[in-house]
Each structure stands twice: as C-alpha cells, then as structure tokens.
Short mmCIF file of C-alpha atoms in Angstrom, two decimals:
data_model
loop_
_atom_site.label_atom_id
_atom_site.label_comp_id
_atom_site.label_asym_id
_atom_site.label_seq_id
_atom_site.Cartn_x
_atom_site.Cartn_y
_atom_site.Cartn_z
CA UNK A 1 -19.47 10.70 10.06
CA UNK A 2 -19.30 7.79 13.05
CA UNK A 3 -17.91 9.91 16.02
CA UNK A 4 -17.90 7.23 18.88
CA UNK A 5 -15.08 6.24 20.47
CA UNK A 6 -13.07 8.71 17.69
CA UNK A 7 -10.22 10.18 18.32
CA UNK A 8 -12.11 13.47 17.93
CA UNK A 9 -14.30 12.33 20.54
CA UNK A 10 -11.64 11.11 22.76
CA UNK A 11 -8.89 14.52 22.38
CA UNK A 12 -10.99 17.25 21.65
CA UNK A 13 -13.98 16.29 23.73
CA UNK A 14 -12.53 14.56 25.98
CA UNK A 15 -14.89 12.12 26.03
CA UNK A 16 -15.06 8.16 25.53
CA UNK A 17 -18.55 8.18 24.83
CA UNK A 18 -20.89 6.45 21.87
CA UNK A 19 -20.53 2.81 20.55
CA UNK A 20 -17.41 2.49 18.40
CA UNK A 21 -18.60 2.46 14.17
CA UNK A 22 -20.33 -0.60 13.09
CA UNK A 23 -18.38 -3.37 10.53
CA UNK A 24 -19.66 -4.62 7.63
CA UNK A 25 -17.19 -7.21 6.98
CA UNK A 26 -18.65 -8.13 3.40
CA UNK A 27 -18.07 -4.31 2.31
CA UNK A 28 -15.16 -4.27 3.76
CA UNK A 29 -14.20 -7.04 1.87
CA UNK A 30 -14.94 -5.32 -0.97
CA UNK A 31 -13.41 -2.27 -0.54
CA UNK A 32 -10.22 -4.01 0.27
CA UNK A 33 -10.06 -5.98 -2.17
CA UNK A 34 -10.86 -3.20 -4.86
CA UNK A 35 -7.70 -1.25 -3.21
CA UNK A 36 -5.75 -4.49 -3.55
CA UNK A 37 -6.35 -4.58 -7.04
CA UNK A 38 -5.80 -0.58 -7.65
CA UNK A 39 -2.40 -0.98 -6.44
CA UNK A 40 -1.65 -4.79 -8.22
CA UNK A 41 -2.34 -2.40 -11.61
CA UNK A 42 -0.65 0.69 -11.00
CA UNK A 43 -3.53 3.01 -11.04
CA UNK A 44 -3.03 4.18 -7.26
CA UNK A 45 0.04 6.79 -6.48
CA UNK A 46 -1.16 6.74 -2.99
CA UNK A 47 -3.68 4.86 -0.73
CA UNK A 48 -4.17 5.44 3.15
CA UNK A 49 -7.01 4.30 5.12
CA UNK A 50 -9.36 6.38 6.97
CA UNK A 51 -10.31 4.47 10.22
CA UNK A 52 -7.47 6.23 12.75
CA UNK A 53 -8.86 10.11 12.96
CA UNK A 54 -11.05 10.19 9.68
CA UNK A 55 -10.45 12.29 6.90
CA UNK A 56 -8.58 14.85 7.69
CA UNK A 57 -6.38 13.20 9.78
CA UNK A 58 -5.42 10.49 6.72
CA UNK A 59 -5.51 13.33 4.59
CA UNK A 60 -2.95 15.01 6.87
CA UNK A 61 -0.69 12.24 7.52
CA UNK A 62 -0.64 11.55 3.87
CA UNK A 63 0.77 15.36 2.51
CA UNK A 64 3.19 14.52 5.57
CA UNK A 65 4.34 11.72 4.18
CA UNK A 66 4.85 13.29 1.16
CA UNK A 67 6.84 15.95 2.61
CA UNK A 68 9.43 13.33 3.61
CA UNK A 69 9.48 12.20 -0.19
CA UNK A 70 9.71 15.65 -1.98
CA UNK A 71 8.24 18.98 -1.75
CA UNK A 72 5.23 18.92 0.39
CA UNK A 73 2.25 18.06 -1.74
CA UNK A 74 -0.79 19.71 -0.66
CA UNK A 75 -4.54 18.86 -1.38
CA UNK A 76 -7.67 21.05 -2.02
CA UNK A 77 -10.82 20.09 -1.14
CA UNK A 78 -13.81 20.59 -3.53
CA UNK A 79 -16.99 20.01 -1.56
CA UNK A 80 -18.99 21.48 -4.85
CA UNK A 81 -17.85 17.86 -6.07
CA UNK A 82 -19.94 15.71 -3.54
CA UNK A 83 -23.36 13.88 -3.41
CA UNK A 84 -25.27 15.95 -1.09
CA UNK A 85 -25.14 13.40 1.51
CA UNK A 86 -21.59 14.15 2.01
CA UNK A 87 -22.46 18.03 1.89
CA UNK A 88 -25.00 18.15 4.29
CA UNK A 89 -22.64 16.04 7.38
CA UNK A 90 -21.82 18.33 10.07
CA UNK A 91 -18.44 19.77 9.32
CA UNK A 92 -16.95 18.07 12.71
CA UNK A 93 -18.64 14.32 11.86
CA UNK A 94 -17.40 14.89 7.82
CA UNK A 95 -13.67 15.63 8.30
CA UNK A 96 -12.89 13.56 11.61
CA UNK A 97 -15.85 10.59 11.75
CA UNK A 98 -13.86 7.04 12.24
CA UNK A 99 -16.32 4.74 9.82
CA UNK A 100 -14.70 1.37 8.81
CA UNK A 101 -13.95 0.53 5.13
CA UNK A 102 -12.92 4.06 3.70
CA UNK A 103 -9.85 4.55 1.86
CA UNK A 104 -8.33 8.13 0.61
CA UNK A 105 -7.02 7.20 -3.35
CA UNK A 106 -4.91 9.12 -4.89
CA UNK A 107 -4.32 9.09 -8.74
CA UNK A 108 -2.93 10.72 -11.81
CA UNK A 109 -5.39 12.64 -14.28
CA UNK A 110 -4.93 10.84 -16.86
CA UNK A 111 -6.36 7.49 -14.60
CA UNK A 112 -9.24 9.32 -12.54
CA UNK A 113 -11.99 8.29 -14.95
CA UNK A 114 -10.28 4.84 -15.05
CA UNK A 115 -10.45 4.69 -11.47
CA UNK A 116 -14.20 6.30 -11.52
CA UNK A 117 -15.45 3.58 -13.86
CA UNK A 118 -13.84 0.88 -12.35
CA UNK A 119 -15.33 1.29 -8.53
CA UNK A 120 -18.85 1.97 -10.85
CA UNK A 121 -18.87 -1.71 -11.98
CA UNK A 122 -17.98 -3.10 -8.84
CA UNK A 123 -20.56 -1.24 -6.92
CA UNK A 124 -17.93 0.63 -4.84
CA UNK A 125 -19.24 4.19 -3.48
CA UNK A 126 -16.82 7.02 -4.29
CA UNK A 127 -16.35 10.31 -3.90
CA UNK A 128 -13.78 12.71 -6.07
CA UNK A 129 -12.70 14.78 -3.05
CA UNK A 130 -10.30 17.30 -4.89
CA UNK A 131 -7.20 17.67 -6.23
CA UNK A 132 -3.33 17.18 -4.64
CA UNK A 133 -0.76 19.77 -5.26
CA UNK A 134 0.80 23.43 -3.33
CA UNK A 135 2.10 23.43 0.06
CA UNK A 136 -1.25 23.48 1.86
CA UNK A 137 -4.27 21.77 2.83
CA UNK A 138 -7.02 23.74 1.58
CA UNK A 139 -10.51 23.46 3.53
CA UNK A 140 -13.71 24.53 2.39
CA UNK A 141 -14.44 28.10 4.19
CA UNK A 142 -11.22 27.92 6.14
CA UNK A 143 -8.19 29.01 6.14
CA UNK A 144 -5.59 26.79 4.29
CA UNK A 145 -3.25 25.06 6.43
CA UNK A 146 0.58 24.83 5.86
CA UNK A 147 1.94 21.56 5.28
CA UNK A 148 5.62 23.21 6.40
CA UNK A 149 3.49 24.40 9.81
CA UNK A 150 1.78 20.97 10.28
CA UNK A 151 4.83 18.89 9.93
CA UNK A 152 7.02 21.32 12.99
CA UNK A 153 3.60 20.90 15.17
CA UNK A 154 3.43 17.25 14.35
CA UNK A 155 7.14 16.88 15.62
CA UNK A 156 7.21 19.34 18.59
CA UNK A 157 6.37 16.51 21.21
CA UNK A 158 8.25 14.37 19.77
CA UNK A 159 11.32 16.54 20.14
CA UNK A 160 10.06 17.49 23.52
CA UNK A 161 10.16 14.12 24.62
CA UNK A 162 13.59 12.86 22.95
CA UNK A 163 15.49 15.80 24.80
CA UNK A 164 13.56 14.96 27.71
CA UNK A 165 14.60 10.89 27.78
CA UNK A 166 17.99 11.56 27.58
#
C-alpha cells in the first residue's frame, strides 16, 4: 500500500509528496528470480510487474494487452481470498500503492497449486487474487469495469494528440 511519490499520489492528488517505497534488494532478488524461473518452466501465461501504478493499474494494462491478443480477458477480484492484512488496506493504498518487488502471475488451473506450493518452499509471499476471464474487471463493491470502455479511454489522448501533430 506505499503511496509516495505514486502515480496515484502524483494524478489524482496532485501531489508529489511522501518518500518514494523502500527496496529490499535481497527480496527483490528473490522474487525475481522466482518469476524467472516460473516463466523458464512454463507455469506462467502471464507476468507483469506492479511498481508503475500498483495493482490495478498492472491489472489493467494486462486485460489490455490481452485485448490486442484475442477477446478481452477480464479478471475478478476475490478479496474473500486474502490474508486479512491485505483486507484491512485502505481501498485507495490496496489497488494503486507502488511497493517494489510485486508481480501479478497469471496461470492455468490445472498449475495454481503448482504455483502455490512452489512460492511456499521458497518463502515467497502470495496472494490468489481471483480469477481471469469475461470482458470486465470486476472490483469488490464496485461496479465492473469494461475492458471494451477502458481500452477507447486509454486511446482517446492518444488519438487526440496524433490528429493534433499532424
């Protein structure tokens, strides 16, 4: 939930304010290298980074992407999933905090206890966030946004500013 110097912080407050989230290089370390080796096996279908905008900004970017690749694949959260620490964030600090190290996995079924058991022996916290599939992104007490909306609101400045150059 590490909010300073976020992009939350920075667009929607309009503020530059709070040190920027600490690094723990030896977990980081970790972390990476337990991605590295997720991918090197084929267990990952999809692996994106959280440090630029948090969670819901990776998990945005990522049902974008897929959008380019097929029909837009949507994800559903499942907050009844996670350790309480996770549950009792602010909302804000939860879905947009900046912390170092984090990684949003995506995998088949049939691999998720794999996956599970794996980051278990290597000491690697990890959190089953819900499932991927639909056309939306599907908050907890919210209203589900549109992957179809998200991707013409992504691309309206961009447009805007093509036409414009010309």
């Amino acid at each position: 939930g590490w909010l300073g110097q976020s992009i939350y912080a920075r667009d929607l407050l309009h503020q530059e304010v709070g040190a920027p989230p600490p690094v723990h290089l030896d977990e980081e370390k970790q972390n990476a290298r337990f991605v590295r080796s997720l991918i090197a096996e084929g267990s990952a279908t999809a692996i994106c980074d959280c440090s630029h905008g948090g969670l819901l900004v990776t998990l945005a970017k990522m049902a974008l992407a897929s959008f380019e690749e097929q029909e837009p694949c949507g994800i559903i959260l499942q907050p009844e999933t996670w350790e309480e620490e996770w549950r009792t964030l602010p909302k804000h600090a939860f879905f947009f905090g900046e912390d170092q190290g984090r990684y949003i996995i995506t995998t088949s079924p049939s691999l998720l206890q794999s996956v599970e058991i794996k980051a278990k022996k290597e000491g690697i916290p990890l959190i089953y966030l819900g499932k991927t599939g639909g056309s939306h992104i599907v908050l907890p007490e919210d209203e589900p946004l549109s992957i179809r909306e998200l991707r013409t609101i992504h691309e309206i400045p961009l447009i805007n500013r093509l036409s414009h150059s010309s």
